[in-house]
XYZ file of C-alpha atoms in Angstrom:
531
model
C 49.536 100.627 -1.963
C 45.913 101.124 -0.447
C 44.550 104.385 -1.834
C 42.806 106.536 0.789
C 39.143 107.501 0.048
C 38.056 110.860 0.851
C 35.077 111.370 3.301
C 31.995 112.637 1.628
C 30.176 114.029 4.576
C 30.499 114.905 8.278
C 28.668 111.798 9.401
C 31.313 109.652 7.604
C 34.070 111.376 9.633
C 32.201 111.069 12.910
C 31.764 107.333 12.299
C 35.441 106.665 11.915
C 36.691 108.910 14.746
C 35.839 106.611 17.558
C 39.095 106.545 19.412
C 37.840 108.625 22.166
C 34.842 106.610 22.894
C 36.736 103.500 22.875
C 39.200 104.755 25.448
C 36.262 105.833 27.561
C 34.920 102.421 27.523
C 38.197 101.097 28.632
C 38.474 103.521 31.572
C 34.864 102.875 32.383
C 35.500 99.093 32.679
C 38.624 99.877 34.848
C 36.455 101.941 37.178
C 33.805 99.068 37.456
C 36.341 96.406 38.130
C 38.335 98.598 40.517
C 35.071 99.142 42.658
C 34.200 95.254 42.390
C 37.443 94.170 43.492
C 37.804 96.670 46.569
C 34.209 95.753 47.605
C 35.123 91.930 47.123
C 38.392 92.281 49.150
C 36.665 94.564 51.819
C 39.331 94.003 54.685
C 41.359 96.136 56.882
C 44.709 94.351 55.658
C 44.197 95.113 52.062
C 45.383 98.280 50.369
C 44.756 99.186 46.641
C 47.249 101.636 44.840
C 45.504 102.802 41.432
C 47.696 103.515 38.715
C 50.951 102.492 40.285
C 52.971 99.994 38.592
C 49.809 98.647 36.864
C 46.330 99.659 36.763
C 45.699 98.229 40.141
C 48.250 97.128 42.746
C 46.883 95.003 45.401
C 48.851 94.715 48.460
C 47.751 92.238 51.164
C 49.386 92.978 54.482
C 48.410 89.628 55.928
C 50.076 87.583 53.233
C 53.906 87.145 53.010
C 56.071 86.027 50.176
C 59.128 83.766 50.302
C 61.181 86.689 51.460
C 58.699 87.603 54.337
C 57.681 90.647 52.384
C 54.134 92.047 51.840
C 52.486 89.935 49.092
C 51.660 92.209 46.070
C 49.485 91.334 42.939
C 49.799 93.702 39.828
C 46.569 93.745 37.995
C 46.126 95.015 34.241
C 42.825 95.380 32.659
C 41.897 95.064 29.077
C 38.467 95.862 27.379
C 37.836 95.273 23.733
C 34.599 94.793 21.524
C 36.830 92.825 19.267
C 38.099 89.332 19.439
C 41.850 89.024 20.326
C 44.608 86.714 19.549
C 48.018 86.034 20.898
C 49.638 89.047 19.280
C 48.085 91.634 21.602
C 49.588 89.957 24.833
C 53.249 90.836 24.102
C 53.088 94.213 25.583
C 51.404 92.984 28.491
C 54.054 90.297 29.383
C 56.711 93.009 28.743
C 55.300 95.166 31.657
C 54.861 92.043 33.927
C 58.329 90.851 33.172
C 60.012 94.303 33.948
C 58.552 93.851 37.522
C 59.304 90.183 37.723
C 62.980 90.276 37.015
C 63.368 92.523 39.871
C 60.994 90.813 42.435
C 60.164 87.168 41.340
C 57.591 86.862 44.377
C 55.010 89.176 42.942
C 52.032 87.955 41.122
C 50.406 89.290 37.941
C 46.867 89.148 36.851
C 45.136 90.053 33.485
C 41.311 90.989 33.852
C 39.651 91.076 30.472
C 36.286 91.458 28.793
C 36.499 90.303 25.023
C 36.459 87.012 23.139
C 39.351 84.900 22.886
C 40.686 83.587 19.389
C 41.466 79.721 19.643
C 45.020 78.862 19.811
C 48.047 79.753 21.847
C 46.285 82.760 23.708
C 43.443 80.722 24.605
C 45.641 78.045 25.879
C 47.463 80.291 28.100
C 44.442 81.930 29.436
C 42.741 78.499 30.315
C 45.988 77.083 31.787
C 46.217 74.174 29.059
C 49.650 74.935 27.620
C 50.954 72.138 25.422
C 54.358 71.903 23.735
C 53.353 74.041 20.800
C 51.864 76.831 23.080
C 54.966 76.666 25.341
C 57.146 77.085 22.404
C 55.238 80.021 21.156
C 55.427 82.005 24.409
C 59.108 81.127 25.099
C 59.660 82.618 21.591
C 57.727 85.901 22.538
C 59.544 86.081 25.710
C 62.757 85.829 23.983
C 61.923 88.785 21.462
C 61.136 90.677 24.560
C 64.591 89.797 25.957
C 66.409 90.720 22.800
C 64.572 94.155 22.848
C 65.436 94.769 26.566
C 68.813 93.155 27.033
C 69.593 95.578 29.850
C 67.267 93.917 32.216
C 68.548 91.305 34.600
C 67.706 88.100 32.806
C 70.056 86.087 34.834
C 68.395 82.888 36.261
C 65.153 83.727 34.513
C 62.909 80.742 34.786
C 59.985 80.551 32.202
C 57.942 77.853 34.112
C 58.016 80.092 37.458
C 57.111 83.021 35.713
C 54.230 81.409 33.794
C 53.015 80.189 37.226
C 53.039 83.675 38.580
C 50.327 84.670 35.833
C 46.613 84.514 36.101
C 43.814 85.414 33.851
C 40.032 86.135 34.542
C 37.134 87.173 32.371
C 34.868 89.807 33.816
C 31.805 90.727 31.950
C 31.134 94.476 32.143
C 27.439 94.073 32.929
C 28.234 91.338 35.331
C 30.400 93.707 37.174
C 27.672 96.327 37.627
C 25.375 93.526 39.079
C 27.943 92.452 41.490
C 28.627 95.667 42.731
C 24.968 96.222 43.651
C 24.903 92.944 45.737
C 28.389 93.730 47.437
C 27.203 97.309 48.490
C 23.933 95.635 49.767
C 25.860 92.731 51.717
C 28.786 94.923 53.037
C 26.720 98.077 54.061
C 22.964 96.613 54.307
C 21.977 99.457 51.767
C 18.294 98.480 50.962
C 17.133 101.718 49.293
C 16.831 102.786 45.685
C 19.971 104.894 46.269
C 22.366 102.113 45.382
C 23.562 103.846 42.338
C 24.446 107.030 44.351
C 26.977 104.965 46.465
C 28.460 103.070 43.480
C 28.872 106.354 41.624
C 30.385 108.187 44.863
C 32.889 105.281 45.054
C 33.593 105.522 41.304
C 34.416 109.342 41.740
C 36.633 108.136 44.571
C 38.589 105.908 42.506
C 39.019 108.530 39.632
C 40.381 110.973 42.198
C 43.009 108.292 43.539
C 44.031 107.215 39.948
C 44.766 110.972 39.024
C 46.938 111.199 42.331
C 47.990 107.578 42.086
C 46.749 107.121 45.570
C 45.966 104.383 47.930
C 42.266 103.019 48.705
C 41.772 101.322 51.955
C 38.725 99.836 53.608
C 38.486 102.975 55.918
C 38.282 105.314 52.693
C 35.227 103.303 51.311
C 33.475 103.405 54.692
C 33.874 107.202 55.055
C 32.821 107.725 51.486
C 29.673 105.734 52.300
C 28.963 107.695 55.429
C 29.406 111.004 53.304
C 26.800 109.632 50.826
C 24.431 108.659 53.738
C 24.875 112.196 55.174
C 24.124 113.774 51.755
C 20.676 111.833 51.569
C 19.863 112.504 55.132
C 21.906 109.507 56.564
C 20.226 107.174 54.125
C 16.685 106.769 53.219
C 15.010 104.674 55.852
C 12.778 102.305 54.432
C 9.766 102.000 56.746
C 8.917 98.532 55.395
C 11.656 97.214 57.976
C 8.741 97.819 60.612
C 6.483 95.769 58.931
C 8.640 92.767 57.748
C 10.011 89.977 60.075
C 12.435 87.468 58.794
C 11.473 84.097 59.945
C 13.934 82.258 62.167
C 13.293 78.814 62.920
C 15.655 78.432 66.000
C 14.931 75.230 67.870
C 14.127 75.935 71.470
C 16.531 74.180 73.729
C 14.985 73.144 77.019
C 15.127 70.248 79.421
C 11.259 70.076 79.576
C 9.077 69.734 76.673
C 6.990 72.834 75.946
C 3.507 71.289 75.429
C 1.709 74.864 75.196
C 0.967 74.226 71.712
C -1.266 71.525 72.587
C -3.351 73.689 74.850
C -4.625 75.593 71.670
C -2.003 78.168 71.648
C -0.811 79.685 68.414
C 2.418 77.850 67.244
C 5.580 79.787 67.373
C 8.661 79.438 65.152
C 10.318 77.388 67.728
C 7.380 74.970 67.883
C 7.771 74.523 64.252
C 11.504 73.975 64.400
C 11.011 71.568 67.387
C 8.712 69.580 65.171
C 6.074 69.957 67.912
C 2.845 70.607 66.083
C 1.147 67.414 64.679
C 1.880 67.033 60.974
C -0.895 66.523 58.497
C 1.195 64.979 55.723
C -1.349 64.995 52.697
C -1.983 68.622 53.189
C 1.722 69.630 53.554
C 2.480 67.713 50.456
C -0.136 69.501 48.641
C 0.833 73.004 49.925
C 4.604 72.402 49.149
C 3.605 71.456 45.541
C 1.565 74.578 45.150
C 4.414 76.651 46.389
C 6.813 75.207 44.002
C 4.375 75.374 40.833
C 2.814 78.883 41.791
C 3.897 82.344 42.530
C 1.165 82.592 45.251
C -0.520 80.016 47.302
C -3.781 80.802 49.360
C -4.654 78.550 52.272
C -8.242 79.128 53.118
C -10.424 77.627 55.908
C -12.715 78.917 58.598
C -11.366 79.701 61.983
C -9.522 77.290 63.923
C -8.554 74.942 60.944
C -4.687 75.251 61.742
C -3.877 77.452 58.655
C -0.946 79.326 60.316
C 0.571 75.947 61.566
C 0.346 74.316 58.234
C 1.743 77.365 56.371
C 4.672 77.602 58.965
C 5.296 73.778 58.634
C 5.608 73.843 54.983
C 7.723 77.189 54.894
C 10.029 75.293 57.288
C 10.320 72.321 54.955
C 11.441 74.878 52.170
C 13.858 76.767 54.472
C 16.915 75.612 52.593
C 15.839 76.873 49.182
C 13.845 79.984 50.182
C 14.284 82.602 52.651
C 11.281 83.128 54.819
C 9.575 86.507 55.893
C 6.362 87.447 57.409
C 4.626 90.538 56.354
C 2.565 92.160 59.417
C 1.177 95.352 57.730
C -0.073 96.065 54.138
C -2.968 98.611 54.314
C -1.546 101.864 52.834
C -1.110 101.963 48.903
C 1.512 104.779 49.284
C 3.683 102.318 51.243
C 3.403 99.347 49.094
C 6.466 100.499 47.019
C 8.569 100.435 50.176
C 7.666 96.787 50.681
C 8.545 96.105 47.109
C 11.839 97.929 47.098
C 12.838 95.985 50.186
C 12.153 92.532 48.644
C 13.650 93.627 45.304
C 16.783 94.179 47.215
C 16.819 90.768 48.677
C 16.351 89.242 45.295
C 19.233 91.108 43.961
C 21.320 89.717 47.003
C 20.584 86.199 45.506
C 17.706 85.236 47.895
C 14.460 83.634 46.925
C 12.011 85.429 49.511
C 9.020 83.066 50.689
C 6.687 85.570 52.165
C 4.033 84.739 54.611
C 0.850 87.021 54.989
C -1.019 85.401 57.813
C -4.857 85.916 58.318
C -6.092 88.605 56.081
C -7.661 91.559 57.821
C -7.957 95.307 57.759
C -4.039 95.434 58.420
C -3.239 93.491 55.346
C -6.052 94.583 53.089
C -3.930 96.029 50.243
C -2.237 92.475 49.801
C -3.640 92.138 46.381
C -2.291 95.355 45.162
C 1.090 94.334 46.712
C 1.367 91.281 44.735
C 0.317 92.946 41.438
C 3.438 95.314 41.850
C 5.492 92.405 42.708
C 4.571 91.033 39.204
C 5.452 94.149 37.543
C 8.616 95.013 39.279
C 10.383 91.724 40.681
C 8.938 89.169 38.384
C 10.760 86.149 39.674
C 12.558 84.332 42.603
C 9.818 85.099 45.166
C 6.740 83.201 46.697
C 3.716 84.219 48.612
C 1.755 82.056 51.056
C -1.332 83.751 52.081
C -3.709 82.269 54.964
C -7.295 83.669 55.371
C -10.736 82.856 56.922
C -13.635 82.220 54.601
C -15.306 85.519 55.846
C -12.000 87.629 55.329
C -11.400 86.247 51.973
C -14.527 87.742 50.703
C -13.950 91.069 52.352
C -10.353 91.417 51.215
C -9.593 89.059 48.226
C -9.855 91.917 45.725
C -9.618 91.293 42.038
C -7.980 87.924 41.580
C -7.933 88.319 37.610
C -4.933 90.737 37.901
C -2.858 88.018 39.919
C -0.896 85.572 37.853
C 0.028 82.118 38.930
C -2.111 81.935 42.052
C -3.652 78.559 43.621
C -6.399 78.423 46.358
C -6.579 75.471 48.656
C -9.447 74.811 50.892
C -8.769 72.741 54.018
C -10.863 70.670 56.262
C -10.051 68.060 59.057
C -10.448 64.619 57.579
C -10.516 61.113 59.293
C -6.890 60.244 58.582
C -5.725 63.557 60.162
C -8.174 63.231 63.043
C -6.603 59.859 63.846
C -3.127 60.918 63.635
C -3.885 64.017 66.068
C -5.845 61.633 68.528
C -2.827 59.206 68.410
C -0.103 62.054 69.170
C -2.264 63.728 72.005
C -2.612 60.115 73.507
C 1.105 59.643 73.408
C 1.722 62.881 74.946
C -0.943 62.340 77.754
C -3.172 65.312 76.634
C -6.473 63.424 76.221
C -9.330 64.075 78.440
C -10.032 61.262 80.673
C -13.526 60.915 79.232
C -12.164 60.340 75.693
C -11.495 56.781 74.704
C -11.165 56.771 71.027
C -11.242 59.300 68.125
C -14.132 57.990 66.245
C -16.823 59.617 68.508
C -15.391 63.079 68.922
C -14.681 63.281 65.150
C -18.407 62.363 64.434
C -19.369 65.169 66.701
C -17.653 67.801 64.663
C -17.832 65.927 61.192
C -20.409 68.326 59.666
C -18.062 71.500 59.929
C -14.820 69.529 60.464
C -13.311 72.142 62.733
C -9.787 71.294 63.923
C -10.120 73.660 67.070
C -13.252 72.130 68.122
C -12.000 68.614 67.860
C -8.814 69.487 69.722
C -10.758 71.131 72.557
C -13.130 68.100 72.598
C -10.290 65.622 72.992
C -8.367 67.567 75.623
C -11.130 68.957 77.705
C -13.839 66.544 76.978
C -16.487 69.049 75.852
C -17.266 71.021 72.724
C -15.599 74.661 72.522
C -19.110 76.014 71.783
C -20.399 74.356 75.088
C -17.607 75.942 77.197
C -18.224 79.185 75.701
C -21.981 78.926 76.403
C -21.153 77.657 79.924
C -18.930 80.934 80.455
C -21.592 83.356 78.972
C -24.297 81.891 81.217
C -22.044 82.434 84.141
C -21.128 85.992 83.197
C -25.010 86.599 83.000
C -25.480 85.658 86.556
C -22.715 87.558 87.995
C -22.518 91.101 89.029
C -22.914 93.541 85.945
C -23.263 90.341 83.823
C -25.691 91.928 81.447
C -23.434 94.722 80.742
C -20.375 92.355 80.271
C -22.173 90.257 77.571
C -23.389 93.220 76.028
C -19.601 94.406 75.651
C -18.439 90.819 74.525
C -21.162 90.823 71.790
C -20.161 94.213 70.428
C -16.373 93.114 70.514
C -17.199 89.774 68.664
C -19.377 91.396 66.130
C -16.622 93.929 65.543
C -14.116 91.192 65.194
C -16.118 89.351 62.582
C -16.328 92.745 60.622
C -12.690 93.193 60.767
C -13.236 96.364 62.611
C -11.829 97.964 65.863
C -13.637 99.433 68.712
C -12.029 102.232 70.759
C -11.784 101.586 74.420
C -12.697 105.017 75.016
C -16.028 104.272 73.032
C -16.839 101.169 75.229
C -16.232 103.028 78.533
C -18.399 105.979 77.210
C -21.085 103.499 76.427
C -21.227 101.708 79.855
C -20.286 104.465 82.253
C -23.966 105.258 83.038
C -25.042 101.616 83.401
C -22.938 100.633 86.522
C -21.552 102.174 89.437
C -18.359 100.095 89.254
C -15.420 101.793 87.575
C -15.769 101.064 83.979
C -12.165 100.363 83.431
C -11.964 97.767 86.187
C -15.025 96.068 84.626
C -13.130 95.757 81.376
C -10.163 94.418 83.146
C -12.371 91.699 84.774
C -13.433 90.413 81.357
C -9.835 89.943 80.364
C -9.647 87.182 83.082
C -13.141 85.745 83.157
C -13.603 85.433 79.437
C -12.195 82.522 77.510
C -10.660 83.885 74.608
C -10.142 81.837 71.326
């Protein structure tokens, strides 16, 4: 006989009276799994009865048993911090058997969160029953039969009953993470209020348990709408306005769209249609950088094909990463909204690959944004940033605060120049005066500018020559001096990353000409060759 030892103090008594806490952990586990299951089987045809015959009775109206009746699965949940052996399962099987002997078409499932001891329990749970294990469980069922002989055991089939059982381990922490993902995917909840939605469903489940009521898809949807009303119909994340998911949908057309070769900026469709000329060595370098680093900077002067190269390599990584483009990042109080948006994407299992194209005043806080990503998201995202040389010095910020960053400077080399010539020739885009690639390349070799090279191949003259010709033409046209003055101001402002208000331009020129100033500005729109 074990002699009881008297507790010496209040703390000792408190340490052994853990029954209530253990029970609450079990209930908490039951709530979490119930929410997870409801959101996983989020269909009109499925109804959940809580605290019915078992913890959860899942009724699938679109599924029928052998008698044509609605298919029902009875689910029992077990949570324990201790390892369990075969002895604990007898009462579970007893509950299942009582129902099975009345309706043999029903299914039974045990969801658990504990460690299994090796032996007969593990063999049953893992569907690896051998002769020894089968004999053990047959013996357990015989004991249940002996204790409940009044049940209808006629025609009981052990193998058929065992086939109706299933077991699944669901970790409590895993459930919490899964619930977040399901809420996001089912309801597109992308705010920091996800916990409010989860807790509201938990309360809904508690009320249904008390009343032994049903939960349907409509109940959950109504509950979500009520929460949205409580938080002013959900917190709208303004970052939606600044972020675009890149969709590489090929353009279907009977005619080839060669607009790209006219110097136009490539579209996502151009990339998907494999239209832009590939610069293989650079693309391979960019791909390697993206894989190995958190941030890849593509830096070059204007007209080097930075955007094209960035989109091409992002397209090549399309299966592994989900591409986005960020259009606005210049207000520090809004950076957290951008981080919150992508934090939600990561929780959904995405690996965002985010393009920031051409740094300017609209994207001036990109450096601070990336620092917040490092602190709050930490993994499963990549950035590709393109920038002109001038803008890099204006907006790069303190790079010492950024981890895993790689900067790549691009130039047009001879191999790419020859390849571009060959592709343009094949598409009939060369100017009649251009016979080979070497002379045009030598003309631009000092600065190695792609845009100058393309224009020289397709128009037979340097882009700078074309612009000078246009400016000379403007100077000799009516109000030419005023027009050139406007262009100088606009170009200088663009170099500085600044904007000029139309009202200021109009005010500046209204006393210099008898022509309507607004009409004069409109004429520049069609006269001036914009790059």
